[in-house]
XYZ file of C-alpha atoms in Angstrom:
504
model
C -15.495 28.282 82.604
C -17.874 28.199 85.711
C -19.441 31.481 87.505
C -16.581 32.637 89.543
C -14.029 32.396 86.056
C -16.800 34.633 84.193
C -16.970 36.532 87.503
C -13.101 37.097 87.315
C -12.947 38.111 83.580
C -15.380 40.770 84.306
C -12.097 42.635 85.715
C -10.536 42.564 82.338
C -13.062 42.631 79.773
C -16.574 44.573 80.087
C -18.634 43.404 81.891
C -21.237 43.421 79.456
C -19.224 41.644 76.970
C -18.733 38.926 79.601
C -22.040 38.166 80.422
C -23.182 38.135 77.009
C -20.300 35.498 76.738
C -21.698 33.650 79.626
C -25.383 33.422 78.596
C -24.304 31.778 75.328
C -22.133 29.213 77.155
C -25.700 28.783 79.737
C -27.352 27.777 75.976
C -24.488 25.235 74.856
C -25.069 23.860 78.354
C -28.972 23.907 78.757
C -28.676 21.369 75.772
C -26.727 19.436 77.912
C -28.181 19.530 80.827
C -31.586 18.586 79.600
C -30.038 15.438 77.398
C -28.685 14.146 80.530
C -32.201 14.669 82.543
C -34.345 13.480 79.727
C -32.318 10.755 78.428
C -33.759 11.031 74.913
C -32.190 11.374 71.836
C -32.781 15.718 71.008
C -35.723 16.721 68.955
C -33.044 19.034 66.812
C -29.876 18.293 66.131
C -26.709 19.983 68.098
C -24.326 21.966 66.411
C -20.995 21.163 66.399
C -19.238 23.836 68.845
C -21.857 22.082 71.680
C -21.079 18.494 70.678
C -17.117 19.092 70.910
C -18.014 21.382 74.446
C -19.829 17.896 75.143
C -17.212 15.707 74.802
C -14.364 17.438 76.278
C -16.184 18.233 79.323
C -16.807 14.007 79.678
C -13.365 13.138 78.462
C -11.496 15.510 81.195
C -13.905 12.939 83.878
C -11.480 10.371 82.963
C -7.977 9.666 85.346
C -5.658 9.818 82.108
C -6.729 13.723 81.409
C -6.651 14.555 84.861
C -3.783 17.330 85.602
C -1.090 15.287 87.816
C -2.360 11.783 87.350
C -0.188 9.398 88.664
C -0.725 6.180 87.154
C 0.928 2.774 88.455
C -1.055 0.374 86.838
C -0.771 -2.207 83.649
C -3.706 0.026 82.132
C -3.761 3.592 82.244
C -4.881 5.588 79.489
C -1.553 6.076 78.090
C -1.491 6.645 74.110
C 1.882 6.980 71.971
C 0.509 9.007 70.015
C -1.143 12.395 69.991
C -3.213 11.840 66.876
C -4.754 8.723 68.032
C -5.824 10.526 71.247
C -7.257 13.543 69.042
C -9.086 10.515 67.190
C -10.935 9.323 70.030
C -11.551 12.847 71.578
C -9.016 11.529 74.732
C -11.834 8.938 75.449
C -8.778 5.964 76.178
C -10.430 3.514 78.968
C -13.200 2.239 76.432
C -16.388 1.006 78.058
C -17.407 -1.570 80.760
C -15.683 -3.678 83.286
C -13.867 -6.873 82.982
C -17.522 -8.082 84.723
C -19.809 -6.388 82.371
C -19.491 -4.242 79.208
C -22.241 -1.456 80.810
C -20.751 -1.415 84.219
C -19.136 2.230 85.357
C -15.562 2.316 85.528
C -14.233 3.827 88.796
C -11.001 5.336 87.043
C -13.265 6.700 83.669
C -16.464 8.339 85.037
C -16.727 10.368 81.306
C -16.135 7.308 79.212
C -19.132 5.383 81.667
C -21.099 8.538 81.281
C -20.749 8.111 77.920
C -21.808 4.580 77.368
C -24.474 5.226 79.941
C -25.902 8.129 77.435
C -25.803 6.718 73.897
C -27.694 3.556 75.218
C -30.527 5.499 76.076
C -30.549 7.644 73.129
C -30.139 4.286 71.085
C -33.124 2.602 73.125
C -35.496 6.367 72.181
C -34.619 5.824 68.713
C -35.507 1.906 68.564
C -38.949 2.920 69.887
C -38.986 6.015 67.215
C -38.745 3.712 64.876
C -41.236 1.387 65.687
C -40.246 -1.335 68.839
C -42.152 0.978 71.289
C -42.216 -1.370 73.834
C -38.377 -2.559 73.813
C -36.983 -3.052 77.666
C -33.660 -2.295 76.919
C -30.681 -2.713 74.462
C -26.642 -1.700 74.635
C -24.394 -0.621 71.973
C -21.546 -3.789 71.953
C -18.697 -3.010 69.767
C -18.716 -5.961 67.534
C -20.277 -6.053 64.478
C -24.050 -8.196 63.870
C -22.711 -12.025 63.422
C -20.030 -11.638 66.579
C -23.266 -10.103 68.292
C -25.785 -13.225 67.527
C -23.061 -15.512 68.608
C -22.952 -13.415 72.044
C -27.107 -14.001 72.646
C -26.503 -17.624 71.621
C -23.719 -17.833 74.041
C -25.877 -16.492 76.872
C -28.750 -18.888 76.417
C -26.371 -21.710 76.308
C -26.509 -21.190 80.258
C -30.605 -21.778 80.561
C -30.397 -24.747 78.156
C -27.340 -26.468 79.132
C -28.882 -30.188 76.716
C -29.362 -27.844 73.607
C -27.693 -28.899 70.783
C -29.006 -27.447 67.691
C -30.710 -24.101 66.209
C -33.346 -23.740 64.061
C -32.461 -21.045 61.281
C -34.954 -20.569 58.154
C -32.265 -19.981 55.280
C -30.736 -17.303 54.492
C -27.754 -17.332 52.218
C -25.590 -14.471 54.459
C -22.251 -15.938 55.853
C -22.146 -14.229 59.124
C -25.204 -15.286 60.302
C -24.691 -18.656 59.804
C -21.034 -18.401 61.122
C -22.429 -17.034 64.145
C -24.356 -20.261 65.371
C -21.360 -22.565 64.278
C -18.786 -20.227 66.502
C -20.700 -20.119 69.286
C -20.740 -24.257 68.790
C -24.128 -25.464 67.685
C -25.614 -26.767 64.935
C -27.393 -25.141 62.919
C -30.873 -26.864 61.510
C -31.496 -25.382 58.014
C -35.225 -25.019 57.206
C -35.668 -24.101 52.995
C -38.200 -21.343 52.723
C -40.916 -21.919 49.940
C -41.704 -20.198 46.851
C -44.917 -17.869 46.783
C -45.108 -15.696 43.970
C -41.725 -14.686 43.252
C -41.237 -14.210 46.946
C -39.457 -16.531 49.283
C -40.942 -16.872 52.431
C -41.262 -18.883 55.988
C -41.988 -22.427 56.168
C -44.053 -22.673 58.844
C -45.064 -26.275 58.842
C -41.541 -27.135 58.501
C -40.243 -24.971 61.452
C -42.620 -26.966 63.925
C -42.026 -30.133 62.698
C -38.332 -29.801 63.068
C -38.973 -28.553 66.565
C -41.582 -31.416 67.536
C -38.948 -34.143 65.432
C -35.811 -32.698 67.300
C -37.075 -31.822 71.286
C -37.762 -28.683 72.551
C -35.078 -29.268 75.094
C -32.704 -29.982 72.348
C -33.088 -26.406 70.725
C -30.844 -23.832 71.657
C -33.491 -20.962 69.754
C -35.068 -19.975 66.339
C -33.219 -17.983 64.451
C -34.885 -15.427 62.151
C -34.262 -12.844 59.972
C -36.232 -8.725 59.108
C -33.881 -7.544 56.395
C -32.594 -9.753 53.986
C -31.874 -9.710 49.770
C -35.108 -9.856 47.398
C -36.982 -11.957 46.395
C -35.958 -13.404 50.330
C -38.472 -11.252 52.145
C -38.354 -11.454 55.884
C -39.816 -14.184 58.335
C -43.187 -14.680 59.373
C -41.931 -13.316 62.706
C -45.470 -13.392 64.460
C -46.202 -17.083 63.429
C -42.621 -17.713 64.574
C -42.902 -15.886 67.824
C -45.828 -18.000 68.693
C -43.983 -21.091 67.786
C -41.894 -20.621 70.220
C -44.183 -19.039 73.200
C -46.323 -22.434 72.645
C -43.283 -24.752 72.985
C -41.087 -22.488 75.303
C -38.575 -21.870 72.612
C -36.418 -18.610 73.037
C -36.278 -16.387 69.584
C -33.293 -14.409 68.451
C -33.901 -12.248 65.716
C -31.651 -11.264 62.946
C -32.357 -7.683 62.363
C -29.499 -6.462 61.034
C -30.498 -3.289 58.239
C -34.280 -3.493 59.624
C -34.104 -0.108 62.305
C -34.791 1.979 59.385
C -38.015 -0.013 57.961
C -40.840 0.990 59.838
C -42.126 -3.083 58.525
C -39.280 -4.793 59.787
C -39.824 -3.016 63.117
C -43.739 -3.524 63.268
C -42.658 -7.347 62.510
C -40.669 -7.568 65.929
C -42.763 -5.056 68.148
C -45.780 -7.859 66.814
C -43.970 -11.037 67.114
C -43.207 -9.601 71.155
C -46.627 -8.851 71.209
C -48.583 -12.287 70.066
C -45.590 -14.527 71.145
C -42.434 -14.632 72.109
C -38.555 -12.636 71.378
C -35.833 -12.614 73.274
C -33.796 -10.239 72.169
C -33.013 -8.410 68.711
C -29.249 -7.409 67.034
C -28.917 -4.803 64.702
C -25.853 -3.127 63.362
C -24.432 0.691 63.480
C -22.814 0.895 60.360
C -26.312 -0.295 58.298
C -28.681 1.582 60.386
C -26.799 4.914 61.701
C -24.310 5.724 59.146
C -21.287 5.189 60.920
C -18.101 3.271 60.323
C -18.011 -0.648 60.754
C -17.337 -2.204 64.123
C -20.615 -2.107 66.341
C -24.326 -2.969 67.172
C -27.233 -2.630 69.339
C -28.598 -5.920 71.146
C -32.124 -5.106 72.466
C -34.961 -7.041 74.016
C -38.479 -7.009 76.166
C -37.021 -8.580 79.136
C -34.498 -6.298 80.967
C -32.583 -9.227 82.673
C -31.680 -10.926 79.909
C -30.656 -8.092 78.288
C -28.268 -7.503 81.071
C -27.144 -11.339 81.186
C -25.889 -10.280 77.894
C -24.016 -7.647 78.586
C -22.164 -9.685 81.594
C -21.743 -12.627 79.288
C -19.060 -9.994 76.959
C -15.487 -10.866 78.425
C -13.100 -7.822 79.728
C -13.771 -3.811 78.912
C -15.032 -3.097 75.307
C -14.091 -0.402 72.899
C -15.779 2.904 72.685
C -15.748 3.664 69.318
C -18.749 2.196 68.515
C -20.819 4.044 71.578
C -19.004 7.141 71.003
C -19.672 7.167 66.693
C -23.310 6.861 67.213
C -23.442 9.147 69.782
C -21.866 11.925 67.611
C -24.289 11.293 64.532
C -27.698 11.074 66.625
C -26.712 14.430 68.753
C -25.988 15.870 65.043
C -29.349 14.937 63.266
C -31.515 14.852 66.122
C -34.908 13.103 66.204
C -36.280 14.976 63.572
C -33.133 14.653 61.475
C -33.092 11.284 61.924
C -36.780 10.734 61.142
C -36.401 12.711 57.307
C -33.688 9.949 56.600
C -36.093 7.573 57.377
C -38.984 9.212 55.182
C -36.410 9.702 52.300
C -35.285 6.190 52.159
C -38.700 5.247 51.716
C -39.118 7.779 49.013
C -35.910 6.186 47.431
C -37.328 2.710 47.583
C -40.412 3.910 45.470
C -38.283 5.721 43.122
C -35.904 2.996 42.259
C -38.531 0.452 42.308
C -39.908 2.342 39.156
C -36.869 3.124 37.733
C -35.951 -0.474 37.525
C -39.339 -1.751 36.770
C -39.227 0.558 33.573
C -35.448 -0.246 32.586
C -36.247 -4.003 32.941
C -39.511 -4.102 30.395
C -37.043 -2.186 27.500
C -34.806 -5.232 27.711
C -37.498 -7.614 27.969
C -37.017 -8.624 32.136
C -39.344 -7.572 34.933
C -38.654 -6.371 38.436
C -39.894 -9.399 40.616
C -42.961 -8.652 42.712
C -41.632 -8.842 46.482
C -43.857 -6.673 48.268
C -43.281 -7.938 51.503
C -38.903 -6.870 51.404
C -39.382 -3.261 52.236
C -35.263 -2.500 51.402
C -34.679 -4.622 48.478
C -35.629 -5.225 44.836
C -34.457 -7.747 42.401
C -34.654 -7.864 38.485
C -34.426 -10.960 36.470
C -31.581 -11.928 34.467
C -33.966 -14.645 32.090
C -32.701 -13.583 29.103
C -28.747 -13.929 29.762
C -28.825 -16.906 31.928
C -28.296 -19.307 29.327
C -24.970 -17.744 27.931
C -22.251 -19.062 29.838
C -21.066 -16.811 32.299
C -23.008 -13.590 30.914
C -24.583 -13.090 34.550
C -21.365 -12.631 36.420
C -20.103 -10.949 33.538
C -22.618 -8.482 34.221
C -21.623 -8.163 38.008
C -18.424 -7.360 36.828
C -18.781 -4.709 34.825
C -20.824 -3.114 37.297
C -18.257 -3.524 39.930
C -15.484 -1.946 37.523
C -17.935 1.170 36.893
C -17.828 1.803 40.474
C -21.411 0.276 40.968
C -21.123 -1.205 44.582
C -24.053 -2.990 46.508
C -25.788 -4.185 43.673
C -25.595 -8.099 43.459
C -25.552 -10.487 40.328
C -26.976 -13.767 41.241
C -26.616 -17.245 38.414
C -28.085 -20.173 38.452
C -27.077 -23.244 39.866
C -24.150 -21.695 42.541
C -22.788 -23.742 45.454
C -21.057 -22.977 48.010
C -19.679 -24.708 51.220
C -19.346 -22.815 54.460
C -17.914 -24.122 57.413
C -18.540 -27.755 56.335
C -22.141 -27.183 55.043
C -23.069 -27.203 51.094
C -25.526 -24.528 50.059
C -26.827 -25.041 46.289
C -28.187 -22.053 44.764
C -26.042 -20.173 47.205
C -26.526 -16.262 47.680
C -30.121 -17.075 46.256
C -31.879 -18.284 49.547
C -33.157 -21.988 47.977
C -31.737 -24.342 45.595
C -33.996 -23.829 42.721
C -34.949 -20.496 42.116
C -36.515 -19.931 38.489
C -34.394 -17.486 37.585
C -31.278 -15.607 37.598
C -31.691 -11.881 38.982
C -30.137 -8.967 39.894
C -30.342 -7.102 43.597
C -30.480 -3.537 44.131
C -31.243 -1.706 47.616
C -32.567 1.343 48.804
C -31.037 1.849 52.407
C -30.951 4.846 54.270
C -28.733 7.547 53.149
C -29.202 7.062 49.465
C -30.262 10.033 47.299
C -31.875 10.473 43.734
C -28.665 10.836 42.116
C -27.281 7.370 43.349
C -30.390 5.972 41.607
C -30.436 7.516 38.511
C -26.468 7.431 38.375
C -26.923 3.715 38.658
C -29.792 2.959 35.985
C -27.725 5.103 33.569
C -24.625 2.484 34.473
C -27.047 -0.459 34.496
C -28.770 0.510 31.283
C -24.947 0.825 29.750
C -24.280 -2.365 31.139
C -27.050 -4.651 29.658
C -26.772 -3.183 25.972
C -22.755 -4.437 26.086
C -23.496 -7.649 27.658
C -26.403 -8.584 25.240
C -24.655 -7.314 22.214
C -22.270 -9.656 23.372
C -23.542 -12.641 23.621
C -26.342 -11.979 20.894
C -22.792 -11.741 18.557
C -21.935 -14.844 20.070
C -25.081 -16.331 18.768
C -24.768 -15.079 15.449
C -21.558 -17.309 14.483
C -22.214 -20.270 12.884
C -19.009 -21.408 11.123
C -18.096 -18.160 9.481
C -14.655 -17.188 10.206
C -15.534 -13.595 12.385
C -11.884 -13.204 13.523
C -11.955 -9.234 13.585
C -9.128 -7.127 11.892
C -7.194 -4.793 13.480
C -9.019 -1.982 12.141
C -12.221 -3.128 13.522
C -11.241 -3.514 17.273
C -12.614 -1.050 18.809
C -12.397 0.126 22.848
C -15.583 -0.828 23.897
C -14.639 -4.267 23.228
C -10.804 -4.138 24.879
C -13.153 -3.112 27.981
C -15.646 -6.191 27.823
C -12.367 -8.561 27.285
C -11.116 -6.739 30.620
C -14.394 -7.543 32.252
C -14.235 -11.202 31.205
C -10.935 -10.899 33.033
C -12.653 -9.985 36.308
C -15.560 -12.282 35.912
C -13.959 -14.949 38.468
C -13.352 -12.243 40.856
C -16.523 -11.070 41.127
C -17.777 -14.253 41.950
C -15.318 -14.405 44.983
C -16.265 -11.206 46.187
C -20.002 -11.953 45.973
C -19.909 -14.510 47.322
């Protein structure tokens, strides 16, 4: 309702009544009105009767919600049905132009408004979180791999004799996929052993580069947030790398927006060298459903040769999920998830740390990973199949995230053999077991899960220590001494091999 509808109402109602009615609209649309002047993501979060206000007022901007739209074209906002409309708030034109994915739509001026919006609250929140120099970034609607492929396919342009890309290992299918789709080869560098940690070799990344031709290099390919005891790349030493041999540097950054290290790591490595851009996803970072993530960089053209290089109009999902959750937590609500996670990191790195000692393991010391921990697996790893065993009947207790990982794995993707696979290098010392603390994870996840873990390890080494005990006696149990708990191991044995599959 504008002025003259209040004005008009004041005939029928009090007037009093009215313009108490009106000032509280003024409030819902002071909100508003200083988001779209600022640009910024709000310090508190909006409540719910302003977001929906929000978004209807954008979606009536577009041609299929005006009142006696006559449409003649092949696309035209038309949805079957009225649930999927009510699902996307009537937002039906998605985002971009067959040109460029942030281009404004002539036909869909709330949709562009829209896009236009969440990228800048996306960009405030990148330099909230510790990139404060960042140029610019857009929200693509594809998830991190299809986005990596998209930056490799718009340097492909600048170095039209590069063949290959240099990618320190890490075993994560997507990434990997992502050079190999985009139709390059991918040049493997192992990472070394320090500690317990695995980390960048250096001296092999610039021999490969000085070996293989500068010219002949598509990028390096590194990674911020990755599975202990992986911990992320020596991004500065990287980023310098490739300033002194005029290398372009795409960074991997998929979980790493909420660690304040993995963010230091790329706002340094743009500082002392060089990065081109850096992909993140949605789902990992922002709490919202699968299907999108941010490409951002230092250099404001290429960021926007990006965003041309994405064929046709794009989805607005994505843009319009993330643009829902930041209005709702706000900076500040957004910053106390980012806090908490931390506090969750330190709480389940000493809740593992003291479950591991009571059954004789130790949580490895990975210092540098601010997300993930891992605990070894020493004392099962020489019972066959005990380890994924273990996975299993984590997975059947409704444990998801946490990750088993054996000895001695190998896997082949897309024509490439990985031994030790899903362990970053083919002879780590020891089997382990992966645990995270990403953002949205409260006490009660933790303890839930050491409760289930603890339950977990006594069945498994009571097990196999039975296993150990037989040494020609018949043990052949009699009915009478079956008992449930060990119908549910035999069930888990069952699901071994599937685990595997999925974990892989």
């Amino acid at each position: 309702m504008n002025r003259e509808s209040f004005a008009a109402g004041e005939r029928l109602v009090s007037p009093h009544y009215v313009r108490q009615g009106c000032e509280a609209r003024r409030s819902h649309e002071h909100l508003v009105r200083l988001l779209l002047e600022k640009g910024k993501c709000p310090e508190d979060g909006w409540d719910e009767s302003t977001l929906e206000l929000f978004l209807h007022e954008l979606a009536i901007m577009d041609s299929n919600n005006f009142l006696g739209n006559c449409g003649v074209g092949e696309r035209e906002g038309r949805v079957a049905s009225a649930l999927v409309a009510r699902r996307h708030y009537r937002f039906i034109h998605g985002i971009g132009r067959s040109g460029d994915i942030s281009a404004v739509q002539p036909k869909a001026a709330g949709s562009s408004l829209l896009n236009k919006i969440t990228n800048s609250l996306v960009l405030d929140i990148i330099k909230l979180a510790g990139v404060h120099t960042v140029a610019n970034c857009f929200v693509v609607p594809m998830a991190t791999g299809m986005s990596l492929t998209l930056c490799f396919l718009t340097l492909r342009h600048k170095r039209p004799k590069a063949k290959y890309i240099i990618w320190p290992r890490i075993d994560q299918k997507s990434c990997f996929k992502s050079m190999i789709t985009a139709g390059f080869e991918p040049v493997v560098i192992e990472n070394i052993l320090e500690g317990d940690e695995l980390r960048t070799d250096l001296k092999a990344v610039e021999a490969k580069v000085q070996e293989l031709g500068p010219d002949y290099i598509l990028c390096i390919h590194s990674t911020t947030s990755c599975f202990a005891p992986r911990v992320p790349d020596r991004l500065e030493e990287l980023a310098v790398i490739c300033a002194n041999y005029g290398l372009p540097h795409i960074v991997n950054n998929a979980y790493g927006v909420q660690s304040s290290k993995c963010m230091h790591l790329i706002q340094q490595g743009a500082r002392v060298g060089r990065i081109d851009a850096f992909v993140q996803s949605l789902d990992k970072n922002f709490m919202v459903p699968v299907g999108g993530a941010i490409i951002a960089g230092f250099n404001d053209s290429f960021i926007q040769e990006i965003s041309k290089m994405y064929p046709g109009r794009a989805s607005a999902s994505p843009s319009l999920d993330v643009l829902i959750t930041l209005l709702s937590l706000g900076s500040n609500g957004y910053k106390k998830l980012l806090k908490k996670r931390k506090e969750m990191f330190s709480y389940l790195s000493k809740e593992l740390k003291k479950l591991s000692e009571t059954y004789n393991e130790r949580l490895l010391l990975t210092p540098h990973n601010p997300i993930s921990l891992a605990v070894t697996l020493k004392t099962l790893e020489h019972h066959d199949k005990a380890v994924t065993q273990l996975g299993s009947m984590l997975f059947t207790r409704q444990v998801s995230g946490a990750r088993v990982v054996p000895l001695g794995s190998v896997q082949t993707v897309n024509g490439y053999t990985f031994r030790g696979f899903m362990s970053h290098t083919n002879n780590y010392p020891c089997a382990y077991l992966n645990a995270a603390s990403a953002i949205g994870m409260k006490t009660q996840d933790v303890d839930l899960f050491i409760k289930r873990l603890d339950k977990c390890l006594k069945t498994v080494k009571k097990e196999h220590n039975k296993e150990s005990d037989v040494s020609g006696v018949d043990n052949f149990n009699k009915p009478e001494d079956v008992d449930i708990g060990e119908m549910a191991l035999k069930l888990d044995n069952v699901l071994t091999d599937t685990y595997q599959d999925a974990s892989s």
